[in-house]
Coordinates of C-alpha atoms in Angstrom, one line a residue:
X1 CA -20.2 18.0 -16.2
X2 CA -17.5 20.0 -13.8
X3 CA -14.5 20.4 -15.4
X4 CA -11.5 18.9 -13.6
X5 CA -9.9 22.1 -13.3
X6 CA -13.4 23.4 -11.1
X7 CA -13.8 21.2 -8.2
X8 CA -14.2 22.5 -4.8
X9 CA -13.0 19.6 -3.2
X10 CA -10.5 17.5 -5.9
X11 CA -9.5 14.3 -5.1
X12 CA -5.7 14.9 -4.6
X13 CA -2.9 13.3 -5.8
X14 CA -0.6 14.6 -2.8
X15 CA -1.5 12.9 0.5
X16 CA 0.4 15.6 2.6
X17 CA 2.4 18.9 2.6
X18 CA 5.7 19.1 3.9
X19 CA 7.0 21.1 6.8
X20 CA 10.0 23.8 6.5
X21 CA 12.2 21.2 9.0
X22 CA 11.3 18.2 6.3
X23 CA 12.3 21.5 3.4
X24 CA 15.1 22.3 5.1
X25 CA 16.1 18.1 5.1
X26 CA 15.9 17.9 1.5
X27 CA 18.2 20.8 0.9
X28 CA 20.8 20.0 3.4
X29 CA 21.1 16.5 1.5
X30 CA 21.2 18.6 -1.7
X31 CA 24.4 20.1 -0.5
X32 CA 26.0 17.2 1.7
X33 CA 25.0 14.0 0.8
X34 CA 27.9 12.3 -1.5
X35 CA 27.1 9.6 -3.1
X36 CA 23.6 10.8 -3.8
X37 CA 22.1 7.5 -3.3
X38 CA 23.2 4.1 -1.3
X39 CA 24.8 6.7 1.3
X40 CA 24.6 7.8 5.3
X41 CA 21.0 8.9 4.8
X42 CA 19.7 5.8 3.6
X43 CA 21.0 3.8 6.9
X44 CA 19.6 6.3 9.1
X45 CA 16.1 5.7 7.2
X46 CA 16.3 2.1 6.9
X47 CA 17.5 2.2 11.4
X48 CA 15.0 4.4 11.9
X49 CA 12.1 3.0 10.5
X50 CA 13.1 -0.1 11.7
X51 CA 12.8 1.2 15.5
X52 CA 9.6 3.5 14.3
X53 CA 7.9 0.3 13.3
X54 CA 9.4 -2.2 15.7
X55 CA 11.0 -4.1 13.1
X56 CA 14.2 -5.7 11.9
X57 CA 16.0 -6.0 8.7
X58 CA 14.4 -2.9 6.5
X59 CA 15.7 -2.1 3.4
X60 CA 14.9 1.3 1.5
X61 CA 13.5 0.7 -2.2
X62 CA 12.6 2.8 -5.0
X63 CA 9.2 2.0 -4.5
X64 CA 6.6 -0.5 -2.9
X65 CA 6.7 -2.5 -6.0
X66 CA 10.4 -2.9 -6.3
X67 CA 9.9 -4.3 -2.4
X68 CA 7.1 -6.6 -4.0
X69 CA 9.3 -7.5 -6.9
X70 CA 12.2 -8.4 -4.2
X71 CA 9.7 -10.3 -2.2
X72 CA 8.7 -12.4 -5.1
X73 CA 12.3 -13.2 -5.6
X74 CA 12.9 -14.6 -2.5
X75 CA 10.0 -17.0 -2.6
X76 CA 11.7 -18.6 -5.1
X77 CA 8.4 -19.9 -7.0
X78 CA 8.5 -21.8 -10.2
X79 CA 5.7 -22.7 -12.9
X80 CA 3.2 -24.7 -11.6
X81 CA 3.3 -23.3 -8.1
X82 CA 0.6 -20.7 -6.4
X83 CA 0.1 -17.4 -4.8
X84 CA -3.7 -16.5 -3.1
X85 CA -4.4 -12.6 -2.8
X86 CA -7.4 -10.3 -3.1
X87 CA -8.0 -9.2 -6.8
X88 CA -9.3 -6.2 -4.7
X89 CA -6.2 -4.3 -5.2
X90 CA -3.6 -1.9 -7.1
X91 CA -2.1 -4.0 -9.6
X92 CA 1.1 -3.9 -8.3
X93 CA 0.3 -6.1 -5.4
X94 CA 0.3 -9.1 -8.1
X95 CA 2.5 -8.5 -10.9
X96 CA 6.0 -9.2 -9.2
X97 CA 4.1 -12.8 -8.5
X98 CA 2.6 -13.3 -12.4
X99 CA 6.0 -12.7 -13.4
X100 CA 7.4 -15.4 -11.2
X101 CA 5.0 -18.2 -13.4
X102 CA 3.4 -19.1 -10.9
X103 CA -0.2 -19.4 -10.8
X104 CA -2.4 -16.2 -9.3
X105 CA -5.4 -17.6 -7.3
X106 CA -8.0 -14.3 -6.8
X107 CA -9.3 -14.6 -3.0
X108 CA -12.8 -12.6 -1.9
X109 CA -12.7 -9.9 0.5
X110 CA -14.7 -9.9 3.6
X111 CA -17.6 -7.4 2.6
X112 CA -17.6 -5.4 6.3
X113 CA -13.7 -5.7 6.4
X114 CA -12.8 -5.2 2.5
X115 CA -9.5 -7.5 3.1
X116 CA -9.2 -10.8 2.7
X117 CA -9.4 -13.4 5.7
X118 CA -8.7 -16.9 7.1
X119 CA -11.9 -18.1 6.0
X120 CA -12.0 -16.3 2.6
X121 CA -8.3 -18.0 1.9
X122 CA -8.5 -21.5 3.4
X123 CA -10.8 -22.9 0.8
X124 CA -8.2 -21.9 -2.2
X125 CA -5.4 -23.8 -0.6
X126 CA -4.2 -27.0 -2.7
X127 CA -1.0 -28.7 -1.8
X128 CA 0.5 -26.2 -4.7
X129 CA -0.3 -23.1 -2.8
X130 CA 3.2 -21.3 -1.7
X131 CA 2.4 -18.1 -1.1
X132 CA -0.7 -16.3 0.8
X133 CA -0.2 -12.1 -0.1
X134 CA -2.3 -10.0 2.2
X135 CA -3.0 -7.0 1.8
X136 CA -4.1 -3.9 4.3
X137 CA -6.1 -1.8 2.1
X138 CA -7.3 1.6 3.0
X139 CA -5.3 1.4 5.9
X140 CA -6.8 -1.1 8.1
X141 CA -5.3 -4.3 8.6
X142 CA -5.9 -8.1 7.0
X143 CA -6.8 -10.0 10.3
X144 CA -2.9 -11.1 10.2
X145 CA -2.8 -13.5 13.9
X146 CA -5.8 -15.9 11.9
X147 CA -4.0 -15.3 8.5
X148 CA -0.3 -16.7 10.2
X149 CA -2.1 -19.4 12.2
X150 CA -3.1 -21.1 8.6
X151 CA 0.0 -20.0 7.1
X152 CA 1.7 -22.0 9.7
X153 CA -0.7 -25.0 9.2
X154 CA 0.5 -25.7 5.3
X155 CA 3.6 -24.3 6.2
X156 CA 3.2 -21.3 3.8
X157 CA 4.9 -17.9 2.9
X158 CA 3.2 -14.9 3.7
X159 CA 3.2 -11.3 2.5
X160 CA 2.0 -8.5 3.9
X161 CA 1.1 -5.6 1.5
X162 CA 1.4 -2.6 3.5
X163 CA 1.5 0.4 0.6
X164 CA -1.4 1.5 2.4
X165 CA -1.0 1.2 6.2
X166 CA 2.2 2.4 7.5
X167 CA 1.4 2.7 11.3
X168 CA -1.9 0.3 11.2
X169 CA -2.0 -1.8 14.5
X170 CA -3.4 -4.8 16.0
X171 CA -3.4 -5.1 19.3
X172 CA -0.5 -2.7 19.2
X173 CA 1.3 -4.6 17.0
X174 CA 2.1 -2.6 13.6
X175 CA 1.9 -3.8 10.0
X176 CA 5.0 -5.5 8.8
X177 CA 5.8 -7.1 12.1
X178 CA 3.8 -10.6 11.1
X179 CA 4.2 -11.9 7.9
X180 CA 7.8 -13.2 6.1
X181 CA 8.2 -10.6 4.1
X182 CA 6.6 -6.9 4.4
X183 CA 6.5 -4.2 1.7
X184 CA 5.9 -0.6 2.4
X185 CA 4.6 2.6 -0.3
X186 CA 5.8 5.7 0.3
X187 CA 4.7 7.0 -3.3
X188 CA 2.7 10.3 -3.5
X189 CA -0.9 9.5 -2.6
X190 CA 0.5 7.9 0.5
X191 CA 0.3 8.8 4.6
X192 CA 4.3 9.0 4.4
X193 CA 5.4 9.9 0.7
X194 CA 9.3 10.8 0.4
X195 CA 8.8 13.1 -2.7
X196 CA 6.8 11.4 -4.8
X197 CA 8.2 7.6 -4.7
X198 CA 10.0 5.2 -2.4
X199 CA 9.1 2.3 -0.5
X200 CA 10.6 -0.3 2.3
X201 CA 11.3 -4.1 2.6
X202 CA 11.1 -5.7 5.7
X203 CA 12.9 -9.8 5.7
X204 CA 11.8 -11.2 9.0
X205 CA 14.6 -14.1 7.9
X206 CA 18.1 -13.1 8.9
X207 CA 19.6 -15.7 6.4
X208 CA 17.2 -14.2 3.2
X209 CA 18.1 -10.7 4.7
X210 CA 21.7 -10.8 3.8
X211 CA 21.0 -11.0 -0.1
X212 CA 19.0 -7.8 -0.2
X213 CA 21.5 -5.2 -0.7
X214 CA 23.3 -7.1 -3.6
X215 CA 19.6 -7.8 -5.2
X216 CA 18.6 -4.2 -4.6
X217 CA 21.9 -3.1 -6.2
X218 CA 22.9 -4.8 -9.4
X219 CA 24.9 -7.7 -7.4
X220 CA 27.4 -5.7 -6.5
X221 CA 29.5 -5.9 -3.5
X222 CA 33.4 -5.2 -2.1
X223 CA 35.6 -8.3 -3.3
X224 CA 35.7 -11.1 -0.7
X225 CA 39.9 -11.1 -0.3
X226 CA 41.7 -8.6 0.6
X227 CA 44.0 -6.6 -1.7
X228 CA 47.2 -4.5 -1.7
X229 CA 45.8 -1.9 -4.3
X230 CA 42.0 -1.0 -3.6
X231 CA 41.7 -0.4 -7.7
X232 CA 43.3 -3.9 -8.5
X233 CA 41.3 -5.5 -10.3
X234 CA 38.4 -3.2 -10.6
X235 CA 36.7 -1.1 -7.6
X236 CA 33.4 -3.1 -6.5
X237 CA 33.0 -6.8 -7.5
X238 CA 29.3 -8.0 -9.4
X239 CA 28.0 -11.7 -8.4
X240 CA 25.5 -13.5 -7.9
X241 CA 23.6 -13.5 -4.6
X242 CA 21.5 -17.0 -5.0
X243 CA 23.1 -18.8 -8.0
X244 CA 21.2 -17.9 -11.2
X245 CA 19.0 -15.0 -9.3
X246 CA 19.4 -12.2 -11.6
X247 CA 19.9 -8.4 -9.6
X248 CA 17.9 -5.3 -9.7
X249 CA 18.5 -1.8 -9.6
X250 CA 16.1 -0.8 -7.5
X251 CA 18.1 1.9 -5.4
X252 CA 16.7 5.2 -3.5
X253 CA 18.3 8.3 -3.7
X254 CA 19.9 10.4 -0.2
X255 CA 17.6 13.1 -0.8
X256 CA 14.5 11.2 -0.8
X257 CA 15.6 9.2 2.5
X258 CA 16.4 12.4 4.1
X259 CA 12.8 13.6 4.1
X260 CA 12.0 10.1 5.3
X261 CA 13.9 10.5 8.4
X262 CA 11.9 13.6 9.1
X263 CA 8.6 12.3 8.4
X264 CA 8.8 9.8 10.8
X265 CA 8.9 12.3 13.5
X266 CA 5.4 13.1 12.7
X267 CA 3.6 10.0 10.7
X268 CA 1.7 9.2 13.9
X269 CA 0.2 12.4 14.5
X270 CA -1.1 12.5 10.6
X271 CA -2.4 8.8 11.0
X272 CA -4.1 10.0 14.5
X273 CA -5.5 13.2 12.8
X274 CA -6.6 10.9 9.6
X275 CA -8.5 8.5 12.2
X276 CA -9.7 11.3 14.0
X277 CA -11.3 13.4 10.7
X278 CA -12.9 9.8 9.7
X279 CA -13.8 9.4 12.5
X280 CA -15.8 12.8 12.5
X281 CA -17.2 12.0 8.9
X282 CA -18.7 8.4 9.2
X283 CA -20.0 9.6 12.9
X284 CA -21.7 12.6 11.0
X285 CA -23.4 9.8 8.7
X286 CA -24.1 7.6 10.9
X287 CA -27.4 8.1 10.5
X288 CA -27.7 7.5 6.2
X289 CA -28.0 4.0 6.1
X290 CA -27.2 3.9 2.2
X291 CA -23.6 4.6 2.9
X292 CA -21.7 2.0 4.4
X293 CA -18.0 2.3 5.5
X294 CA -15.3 -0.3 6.6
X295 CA -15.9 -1.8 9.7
X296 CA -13.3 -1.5 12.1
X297 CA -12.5 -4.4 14.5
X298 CA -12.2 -4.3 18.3
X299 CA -8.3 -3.6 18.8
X300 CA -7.5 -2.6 15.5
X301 CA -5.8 1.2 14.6
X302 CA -7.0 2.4 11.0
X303 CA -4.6 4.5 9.6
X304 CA -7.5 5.4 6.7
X305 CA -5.4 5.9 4.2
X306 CA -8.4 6.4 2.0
X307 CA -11.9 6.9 3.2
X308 CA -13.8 4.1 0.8
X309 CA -17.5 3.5 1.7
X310 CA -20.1 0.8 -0.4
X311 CA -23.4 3.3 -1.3
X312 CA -26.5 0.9 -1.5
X313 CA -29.0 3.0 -3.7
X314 CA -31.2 -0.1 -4.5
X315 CA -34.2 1.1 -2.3
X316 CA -34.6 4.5 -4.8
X317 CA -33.3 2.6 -7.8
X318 CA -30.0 4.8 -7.6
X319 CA -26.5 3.5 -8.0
X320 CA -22.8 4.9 -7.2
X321 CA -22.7 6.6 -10.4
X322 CA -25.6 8.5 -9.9
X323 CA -24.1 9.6 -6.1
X324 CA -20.8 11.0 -7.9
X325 CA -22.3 12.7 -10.4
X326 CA -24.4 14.7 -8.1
X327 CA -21.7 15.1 -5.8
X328 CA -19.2 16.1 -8.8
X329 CA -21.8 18.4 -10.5
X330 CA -23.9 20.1 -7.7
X331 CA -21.2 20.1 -5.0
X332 CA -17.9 20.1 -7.4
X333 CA -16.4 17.7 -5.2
X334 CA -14.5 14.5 -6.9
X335 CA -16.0 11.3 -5.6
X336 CA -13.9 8.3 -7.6
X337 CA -13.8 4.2 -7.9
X338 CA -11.1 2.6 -6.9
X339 CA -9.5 -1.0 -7.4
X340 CA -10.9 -2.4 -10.4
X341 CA -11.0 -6.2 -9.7
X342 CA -7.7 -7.4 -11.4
X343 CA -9.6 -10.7 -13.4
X344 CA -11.8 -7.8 -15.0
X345 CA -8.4 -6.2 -16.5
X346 CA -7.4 -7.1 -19.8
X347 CA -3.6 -7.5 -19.1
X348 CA -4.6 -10.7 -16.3
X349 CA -7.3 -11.7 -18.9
X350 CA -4.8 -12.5 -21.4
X351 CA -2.3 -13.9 -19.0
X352 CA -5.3 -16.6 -18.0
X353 CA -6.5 -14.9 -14.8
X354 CA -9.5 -13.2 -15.8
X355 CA -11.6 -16.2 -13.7
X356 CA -12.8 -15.6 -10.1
X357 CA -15.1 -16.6 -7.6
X358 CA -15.0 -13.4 -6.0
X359 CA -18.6 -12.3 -5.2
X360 CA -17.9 -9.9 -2.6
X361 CA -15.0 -8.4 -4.2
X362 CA -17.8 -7.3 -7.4
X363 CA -19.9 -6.0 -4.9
X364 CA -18.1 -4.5 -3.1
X365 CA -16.5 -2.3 -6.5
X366 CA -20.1 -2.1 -8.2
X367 CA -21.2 -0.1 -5.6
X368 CA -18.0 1.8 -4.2
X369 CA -17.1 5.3 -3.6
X370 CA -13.9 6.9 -2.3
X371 CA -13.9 10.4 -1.0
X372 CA -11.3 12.9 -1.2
X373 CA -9.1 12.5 1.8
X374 CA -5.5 13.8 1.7
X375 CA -3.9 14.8 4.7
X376 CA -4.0 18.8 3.8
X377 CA -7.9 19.1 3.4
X378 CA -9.2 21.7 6.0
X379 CA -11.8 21.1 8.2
X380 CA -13.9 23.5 6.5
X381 CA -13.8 21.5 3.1
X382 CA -14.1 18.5 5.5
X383 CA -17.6 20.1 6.7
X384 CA -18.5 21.0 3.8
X385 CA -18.4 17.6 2.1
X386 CA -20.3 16.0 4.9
X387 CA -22.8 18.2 4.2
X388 CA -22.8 17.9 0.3
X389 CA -22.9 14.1 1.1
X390 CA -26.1 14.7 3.3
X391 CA -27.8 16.7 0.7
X392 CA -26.6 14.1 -2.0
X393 CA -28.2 11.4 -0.2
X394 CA -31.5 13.0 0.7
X395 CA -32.1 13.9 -3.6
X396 CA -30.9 10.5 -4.1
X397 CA -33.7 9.2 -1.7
X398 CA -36.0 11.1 -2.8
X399 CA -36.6 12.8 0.5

């Protein structure tokens, strides 16, 4: 077996490199930025990712889940009450909502789209259902428009997962711009990562906006009166935002929202250049039937934050572990699973989720593979895996 330390091609944990201007950003907030966090560069992030993605009311975040825990919050959901999303997932897409009590109802993915849809959710809803979270994995889009239109029609709250598709489109139309509440990753494997963690929430409610910052930030806020000494009786005031809704700190620091303001200037380019070198890979094996990739629909923009494919070896008796390991052996590149199927974890077992009716969702992970795919690769590692994947195929055929 390779050792991790020999692959050609490893599958990274850094989705991109950073320029000397986005260097250069770092350091200048190093030497200027005071306080360090909750300062001048987080408003310029949080306004300029706001015009970037065509949104209002963005608030920066530690990370994606501190938006999903925020999210949760505001939905104000009690024992007894339930929340549909896909089990096909990172586990942080459903914990903020388990720790609410509410009930966690698994929904199947579409098998071509790997995301759940209208008709995958609609037979789930009961007159307890609150909450629909959907989620854009690999960087294409949930079909949102048919996902709202039901929302609307039981009057429910919907989240959009976005960790994975900053910059995804419909019809033009990017993610985070349709559901009530929208949570973004900017955490190291991502398209857009500011050093390593981070993350945005977008509040399409004005009203719900206004309790962000004190629920990002420990409840504090200036007191409400004004005073003749500014350190009478202390300096900031602490309260609740929504009686009896307990505060967060789940702040961002200036440095790490000073490379987001630079990154910006150039996430469209990587998510056209990541489109453009799948593009080139799933055209290249078009013609190995065993290997099938996510369908794309007409008017959609993947971002492909992850190239993911299904590998059916049942013809020559072969499965996905046999393809990695002759990819990871012979070629020394690192092929991996991804997105275990929550119910099969032990932690949602014990917490009385472990059942499903998600049919798709197994197959889909029983047969899965996810190639290397960070920003940084060249094109000659690029060529070179399409044709270890060529060669894979043919010995796994038999050919």
């Amino acid at each position: 077996m390779v050792n991790q330390q020999n692959f050609k091609i490893n599958f990274s944990g850094r989705g991109h490199d950073y320029t000397k201007e986005e260097i250069n950003s770092v350091v200048e907030a190093m030497e200027r930025a005071d306080p360090l966090t909750q300062g001048k560069y987080q408003m310029a992030f949080e306004s300029k990712f706001a015009k970037w993605n065509g949104s209002r009311n963005c608030f920066a975040v530690s990370n994606c889940t501190a938006a999903l825990e925020l999210a949760a919050l505001l939905c104000r959901l009690k024992e007894g009450d339930e929340v549909i999303l896909p089990a096909h997932t990172f586990c942080a897409t459903a914990i903020p909502f388990a720790r609410t009590d509410a009930k966690l109802v698994w929904a199947d993915i579409d098998l071509d789209r790997r995301t759940i849809t209208r008709q995958t959710i609609a037979p789930l809803i009961t007159k307890r259902t609150k909450v629909i979270v959907a989620v854009h994995l690999y960087g294409l889009m949930a079909p949102m428009p048919d996902i709202m239109e039901l929302a609307k029609l039981y009057n429910l709250i919907v989240v959009e997962d976005c960790a994975q598709s900053p910059g995804a489109k419909i019809d033009g139309v990017k993610a985070g711009n349709f559901g009530d509440f929208a949570c973004f990753s900017f955490h190291t494997h991502k398209n857009m990562s500011t050093l390593g963690e981070g993350g945005m929430l977008i509040v399409k409610d004005d009203r719900l906006s206004k309790h962000i910052p004190g629920l990002r930030h420990n409840g504090i806020r200036p007191f409400d009166y004004e005073r003749k000494r500014y350190w009478v009786p202390a300096m900031g005031n602490v309260d609740f935002d929504i009686d009896n809704l307990w505060p967060y700190n789940f702040c961002i620091s200036e440095i790490q929202c000073a490379v987001g303001i630079r990154l910006l200037d150039r996430l469209e380019a990587m998510n056209e250049e990541r489109n453009r070198r799948a593009g080139k890979i799933i055209g290249a094996l078009k013609d190995c039937p065993e290997l099938i990739f996510q369908k794309v629909p007409k008017g959609y923009f993947h971002c492909y934050h992850l190239l993911s494919a299904m590998y059916d070896g049942r013809p020559y008796g072969r499965t996905n572990h046999d393809f990695i390991e002759r990819m990871a052996n012979t070629y020394r590149i690192k092929v991996i699973v991804q997105y275990y199927p929550l119910y099969r974890y032990p932690m949602f077992i014990k917490a009385g989720f472990g059942k499903a009716d998600c049919p798709n969702t197994n197959t889909f992970f029983d047969n899965m593979v996810s190639f290397p795919f960070h920003h940084w690769m060249t094109e000659n590692e690029i060529d070179y895996m399409i044709d270890s994947t060529k060669k894979t195929l043919n010995y796994l055929s038999g050919k």
